[in-house]
Short mmCIF file of C-alpha atoms in Angstrom, two decimals:
data_model
loop_
_atom_site.label_atom_id
_atom_site.label_comp_id
_atom_site.label_asym_id
_atom_site.label_seq_id
_atom_site.Cartn_x
_atom_site.Cartn_y
_atom_site.Cartn_z
CA MET A 1 0.00 0.00 0.00
CA GLU A 2 1.34 3.39 -0.99
CA THR A 3 0.41 6.54 0.89
CA THR A 4 0.82 10.06 -0.49
CA ILE A 5 0.04 13.29 1.33
CA PHE A 6 -1.00 16.26 -0.76
CA PRO A 7 -1.01 19.59 1.13
CA THR A 8 -3.53 22.18 0.02
CA PRO A 9 -3.19 25.86 0.89
CA ALA A 10 -5.21 27.20 3.79
CA ARG A 11 -7.80 29.88 3.13
CA ILE A 12 -7.05 32.87 5.30
CA GLY A 13 -9.90 35.01 6.53
CA PHE A 14 -9.98 38.78 6.47
CA LEU A 15 -12.04 41.65 7.70
CA SER A 16 -12.95 44.64 5.62
CA ALA A 17 -15.31 47.43 6.45
CA ASN A 18 -15.83 48.20 2.76
CA ARG A 19 -16.96 44.75 1.69
CA PRO A 20 -20.40 43.15 1.96
CA MET A 21 -21.07 41.18 5.09
CA SER A 22 -21.07 37.82 3.29
CA ARG A 23 -17.40 38.34 2.47
CA CYS A 24 -16.29 39.91 5.71
CA PHE A 25 -15.38 36.72 7.42
CA GLN A 26 -13.80 33.60 6.13
CA PRO A 27 -12.62 31.07 8.75
CA LYS A 28 -9.16 29.67 8.37
CA TYR A 29 -9.48 26.33 6.72
CA GLY A 30 -6.61 24.06 5.83
CA ARG A 31 -6.48 20.37 5.24
CA PHE A 32 -4.33 17.52 4.07
CA ALA A 33 -5.73 14.87 1.76
CA VAL A 34 -4.29 11.48 2.64
CA VAL A 35 -4.66 9.10 -0.26
CA SER A 36 -3.94 5.42 0.34
CA VAL A 37 -3.84 3.40 -2.88
CA MET A 38 -4.06 -0.34 -2.41
CA THR A 39 -2.34 -1.99 -5.36
CA PRO A 40 -0.23 -5.10 -5.94
CA SER A 41 3.46 -4.56 -5.20
CA THR A 42 4.34 -4.90 -8.87
CA SER A 43 1.85 -2.33 -10.05
CA THR A 44 2.65 1.32 -10.62
CA ASN A 45 -0.89 2.39 -11.37
CA SER A 46 -2.17 4.78 -8.68
CA THR A 47 -5.47 5.72 -10.33
CA LEU A 48 -8.30 5.95 -7.82
CA LYS A 49 -11.12 3.59 -8.71
CA THR A 50 -14.44 2.62 -7.21
CA GLU A 51 -16.18 -0.59 -8.17
CA ALA A 52 -19.86 -1.24 -7.52
CA THR A 53 -21.88 -4.40 -7.05
CA ASN A 54 -25.64 -4.83 -7.17
CA SER A 55 -25.96 -4.45 -3.40
CA TYR A 56 -23.31 -1.95 -2.32
CA ASN A 57 -20.21 -0.03 -3.25
CA ILE A 58 -16.82 -1.62 -2.67
CA ALA A 59 -14.01 0.90 -2.38
CA THR A 60 -10.80 -0.50 -3.84
CA THR A 61 -9.03 2.60 -2.54
CA THR A 62 -9.64 4.85 0.43
CA THR A 63 -9.29 8.61 0.61
CA ASN A 64 -9.39 10.16 4.07
CA THR A 65 -9.44 13.92 4.46
CA ILE A 66 -7.72 15.31 7.53
CA TYR A 67 -9.23 18.58 8.73
CA ASN A 68 -7.32 21.16 10.76
CA ASP A 69 -10.29 22.76 12.51
CA ASN A 70 -9.62 26.29 13.76
CA TRP A 71 -11.20 27.96 16.80
CA PHE A 72 -14.34 28.98 14.88
CA ASP A 73 -14.77 25.46 13.51
CA ARG A 74 -14.38 23.87 16.94
CA ILE A 75 -16.90 26.22 18.55
CA ALA A 76 -19.45 25.53 15.80
CA ILE A 77 -18.89 21.76 15.94
CA ASP A 78 -19.25 21.64 19.73
CA TYR A 79 -22.37 23.83 19.57
CA LEU A 80 -24.15 21.58 17.04
CA SER A 81 -23.03 18.38 18.76
CA LYS A 82 -24.32 19.68 22.09
CA ALA A 83 -27.62 20.71 20.48
CA ILE A 84 -28.14 17.15 19.20
CA GLN A 85 -27.16 15.60 22.53
CA ASP A 86 -29.43 17.97 24.47
CA THR A 87 -32.33 17.13 22.17
CA THR A 88 -31.90 13.36 22.37
CA GLY A 89 -30.63 13.15 25.95
CA MET A 90 -27.87 10.81 24.71
CA ARG A 91 -24.42 11.97 25.84
CA ASN A 92 -20.99 10.98 24.63
CA GLU A 93 -17.50 11.74 25.91
CA LYS A 94 -15.88 12.40 22.54
CA ASN A 95 -14.44 15.75 21.45
CA GLY A 96 -14.57 17.80 18.27
CA TYR A 97 -16.07 16.42 15.09
CA GLU A 98 -15.93 12.88 16.45
CA SER A 99 -18.42 13.94 19.12
CA PHE A 100 -20.81 15.18 16.41
CA VAL A 101 -20.42 11.94 14.41
CA VAL A 102 -21.08 9.80 17.49
CA ALA A 103 -24.16 11.89 18.30
CA THR A 104 -25.59 11.31 14.81
CA ARG A 105 -24.83 7.59 14.97
CA ASP A 106 -26.61 7.36 18.33
CA VAL A 107 -29.71 8.92 16.78
CA PHE A 108 -29.56 6.63 13.77
CA ARG A 109 -29.18 3.49 15.88
CA SER A 110 -31.79 4.35 18.49
CA PHE A 111 -34.73 5.83 16.56
CA ASP A 112 -36.80 4.98 13.51
CA PRO A 113 -36.48 7.17 10.37
CA THR A 114 -39.45 9.40 11.20
CA GLU A 115 -38.16 10.06 14.71
CA GLN A 116 -34.63 10.67 13.37
CA ARG A 117 -35.82 13.50 11.15
CA LYS A 118 -37.96 15.02 13.88
CA LEU A 119 -35.09 14.98 16.38
CA VAL A 120 -32.64 16.59 13.94
CA MET A 121 -35.23 19.24 13.04
CA LYS A 122 -35.71 19.99 16.73
CA ALA A 123 -31.94 20.17 17.27
CA LEU A 124 -31.58 22.63 14.37
CA GLN A 125 -34.41 24.75 15.72
CA ASN A 126 -32.73 24.79 19.13
CA ALA A 127 -29.40 25.71 17.53
CA ILE A 128 -30.92 28.62 15.57
CA PRO A 129 -33.62 30.28 17.71
CA THR A 130 -36.95 31.04 16.06
CA PRO A 131 -36.68 34.86 16.42
CA ILE A 132 -33.47 34.83 14.37
CA SER A 133 -34.85 32.63 11.60
CA PHE A 134 -38.10 34.64 11.56
CA LEU A 135 -36.15 37.88 11.17
CA VAL A 136 -34.14 36.46 8.27
CA LYS A 137 -37.30 35.07 6.66
CA THR A 138 -39.04 38.44 6.96
CA MET A 139 -36.15 40.54 5.67
CA MET A 140 -35.17 38.16 2.85
CA PRO A 141 -38.21 36.85 0.96
CA PRO A 142 -37.51 34.45 -1.93
CA SER A 143 -35.58 36.26 -4.67
CA LYS A 144 -32.42 35.97 -6.71
CA PHE A 145 -30.60 37.93 -4.02
CA SER A 146 -31.74 35.65 -1.18
CA ARG A 147 -30.95 32.46 -3.11
CA GLU A 148 -27.46 33.67 -3.97
CA TYR A 149 -26.98 35.02 -0.46
CA PHE A 150 -27.80 31.67 1.17
CA ALA A 151 -25.46 29.87 -1.24
CA THR A 152 -22.59 32.25 -0.48
CA PHE A 153 -23.30 32.19 3.26
CA THR A 154 -23.15 28.38 3.28
CA THR A 155 -19.75 28.24 1.58
CA ILE A 156 -18.30 30.75 4.05
CA PHE A 157 -19.68 29.54 7.37
CA PHE A 158 -20.27 25.80 6.99
CA PRO A 159 -17.12 24.11 5.61
CA TRP A 160 -16.49 22.85 9.17
CA LEU A 161 -19.65 20.73 8.82
CA VAL A 162 -19.69 19.56 5.20
CA GLY A 163 -16.13 20.10 3.98
CA SER A 164 -14.75 22.26 1.21
CA CYS A 165 -17.46 23.80 -0.96
CA GLU A 166 -17.96 26.46 -3.61
CA VAL A 167 -20.76 28.44 -5.26
CA ARG A 168 -21.79 27.37 -8.75
CA GLU A 169 -24.26 28.65 -11.32
CA SER A 170 -27.51 27.10 -12.46
CA GLU A 171 -30.49 28.11 -14.56
CA PHE A 172 -33.43 29.36 -12.55
CA GLU A 173 -36.63 30.32 -14.35
CA GLY A 174 -34.79 31.19 -17.54
CA SER A 175 -31.89 33.13 -16.02
CA ILE A 176 -28.50 32.19 -14.62
CA GLU A 177 -28.01 32.46 -10.87
CA ARG A 178 -25.21 31.57 -8.47
CA ASN A 179 -27.57 29.62 -6.23
CA VAL A 180 -25.85 26.22 -6.02
CA VAL A 181 -23.43 25.07 -3.32
CA HIS A 182 -21.15 22.31 -4.60
CA ILE A 183 -19.72 20.27 -1.72
CA LYS A 184 -16.60 18.60 -3.06
CA LYS A 185 -16.57 15.71 -0.57
CA CYS A 186 -19.11 15.67 2.24
CA ARG A 187 -17.42 15.45 5.61
CA VAL A 188 -20.47 13.81 7.21
CA LEU A 189 -20.75 11.11 4.55
CA GLU A 190 -17.01 10.44 4.58
CA SER A 191 -17.03 10.13 8.38
CA THR A 192 -19.93 7.67 8.51
CA ASN A 193 -19.93 5.88 5.14
CA CYS A 194 -23.68 5.63 5.66
CA ALA A 195 -26.25 6.60 3.03
CA GLY A 196 -29.01 6.37 5.63
CA ILE A 197 -27.39 8.98 7.88
CA CYS A 198 -26.90 11.19 4.81
CA THR A 199 -30.57 11.06 3.81
CA ASN A 200 -32.37 10.83 7.15
CA LEU A 201 -30.15 12.95 9.40
CA CYS A 202 -28.84 15.49 6.90
CA LYS A 203 -30.66 15.81 3.58
CA ILE A 204 -34.33 15.61 4.63
CA PRO A 205 -34.10 17.58 7.92
CA SER A 206 -31.93 20.27 6.32
CA GLN A 207 -34.32 20.72 3.38
CA GLU A 208 -37.31 20.96 5.71
CA PHE A 209 -35.54 23.28 8.16
CA ILE A 210 -34.36 25.72 5.46
CA LYS A 211 -37.83 25.84 3.89
CA SER A 212 -39.79 26.22 7.14
CA SER A 213 -37.37 28.55 8.93
CA PHE A 214 -36.16 30.77 6.08
CA GLY A 215 -38.94 30.39 3.51
CA ILE A 216 -36.71 29.21 0.68
CA PRO A 217 -36.84 25.75 -0.93
CA CYS A 218 -33.62 23.76 -1.05
CA ASN A 219 -32.86 20.50 -2.82
CA MET A 220 -29.84 18.56 -1.63
CA VAL A 221 -28.51 16.13 -4.26
CA PRO A 222 -25.87 13.75 -2.89
CA ASN A 223 -23.55 11.84 -5.20
CA PHE A 224 -22.76 8.58 -3.43
CA ASP A 225 -20.08 7.63 -5.96
CA ASP A 226 -17.66 10.43 -5.08
CA MET A 227 -19.35 11.67 -1.86
CA SER A 228 -19.96 15.12 -3.33
CA CYS A 229 -23.27 16.94 -2.93
CA GLU A 230 -25.11 19.93 -4.35
CA MET A 231 -27.44 22.24 -2.43
CA ILE A 232 -29.72 23.97 -4.91
CA PHE A 233 -31.43 26.96 -3.33
CA GLY A 234 -34.81 27.79 -4.83
CA GLN A 235 -35.47 24.27 -6.11
CA ASN A 236 -38.11 22.10 -4.48
CA PRO A 237 -36.86 18.59 -3.72
CA PRO A 238 -38.66 15.59 -5.22
CA THR A 239 -40.98 13.47 -3.13
CA LEU A 240 -39.21 10.79 -1.12
CA GLN A 241 -40.69 8.08 -3.34
CA ASP A 242 -39.18 9.73 -6.42
CA ASP A 243 -35.92 10.92 -4.87
CA PRO A 244 -32.94 9.02 -6.36
CA ALA A 245 -31.10 9.36 -3.03
CA PHE A 246 -33.56 6.89 -1.48
CA LYS A 247 -32.78 4.27 -4.10
CA GLN A 248 -29.07 4.21 -3.28
CA PRO A 249 -27.84 1.14 -1.38
CA CYS A 250 -25.45 1.76 1.47
CA TYR A 251 -21.69 1.32 1.42
CA LYS A 252 -20.03 -1.97 2.27
CA LEU A 253 -17.86 -0.02 4.72
CA CYS A 254 -20.86 1.61 6.43
CA ASN A 255 -19.82 2.36 10.00
CA VAL A 256 -23.27 1.55 11.43
CA LYS A 257 -24.12 -1.45 9.26
CA HIS A 258 -24.76 -3.65 12.29
CA LYS A 259 -27.99 -1.63 12.74
CA HIS A 260 -29.22 -2.35 9.23
CA ASP A 261 -28.49 -4.49 6.22
CA THR A 262 -26.45 -3.47 3.16
CA SER A 263 -29.21 -0.97 2.33
CA CYS A 264 -30.10 1.82 4.77
CA LEU A 265 -33.05 3.03 2.79
CA PRO A 266 -35.99 0.63 2.31
CA LYS A 267 -37.27 1.28 5.83
CA PRO A 268 -37.82 5.04 5.38
CA LEU A 269 -39.88 4.42 2.23
CA GLU A 270 -41.97 1.72 3.91
CA ASP A 271 -42.45 4.03 6.87
CA ILE A 272 -43.76 6.79 4.61
CA LYS A 273 -46.19 4.46 2.85
CA SER A 274 -47.52 3.06 6.13
CA ASN A 275 -48.11 6.59 7.45
CA ARG A 276 -50.08 7.51 4.33
CA ASP A 277 -52.16 4.33 4.54
#
């Protein structure tokens, strides 16, 4: 096995009284990508590949991103982790991002899909008080400005949660807007290797929270092949029955697979159907 470390430059924040607020603060964010390529000793090919079977993905190589969380990142991580633990009443003794990951795994293992989404929604509402979200919703009704603002805000203040991300353009009602957040490799998905945690504890609650709290639709489109994701502000997500994310089997290396089989996702769909019946 060969291991290569590729350093990437840190993004250094700045303050400027003459710039818009969305650009006034950028947390320091540096990382090292550690790429371990498992190949026969006689091979010189280091191309990253991912093979898939009918039931789950088998990673022939592993890529682990090491994050150097700064003071802002650590405060935000601890705050969200504590909000989840306070909501569920399930404590853990871990620190930093590991504490957040353990908190999400505890929710996934202990509650059914409907309860999972409700608990995460409640945790998000506790983390961002209603008066704040109501003020933002009132001052920023749906518009090109608000959609682009939310996209920019996400890339500045939430890399600690989802990893490196950037704003991209898309067509919205016949015009081009910068309303898409492209997450290069989701930190949550990489940390858990679980499609069920991605959909039930991140995608669905986040979409519902953004819509109900800020009045703007958001469709999160995960790519389980490369662990990237797109948040499309202004776009309504499909129904759960039609959402491709709920047809994706889980990873062979899923860190919570003892709770479920090779697929995390049939149960949520069955749960939805039973509720409607």
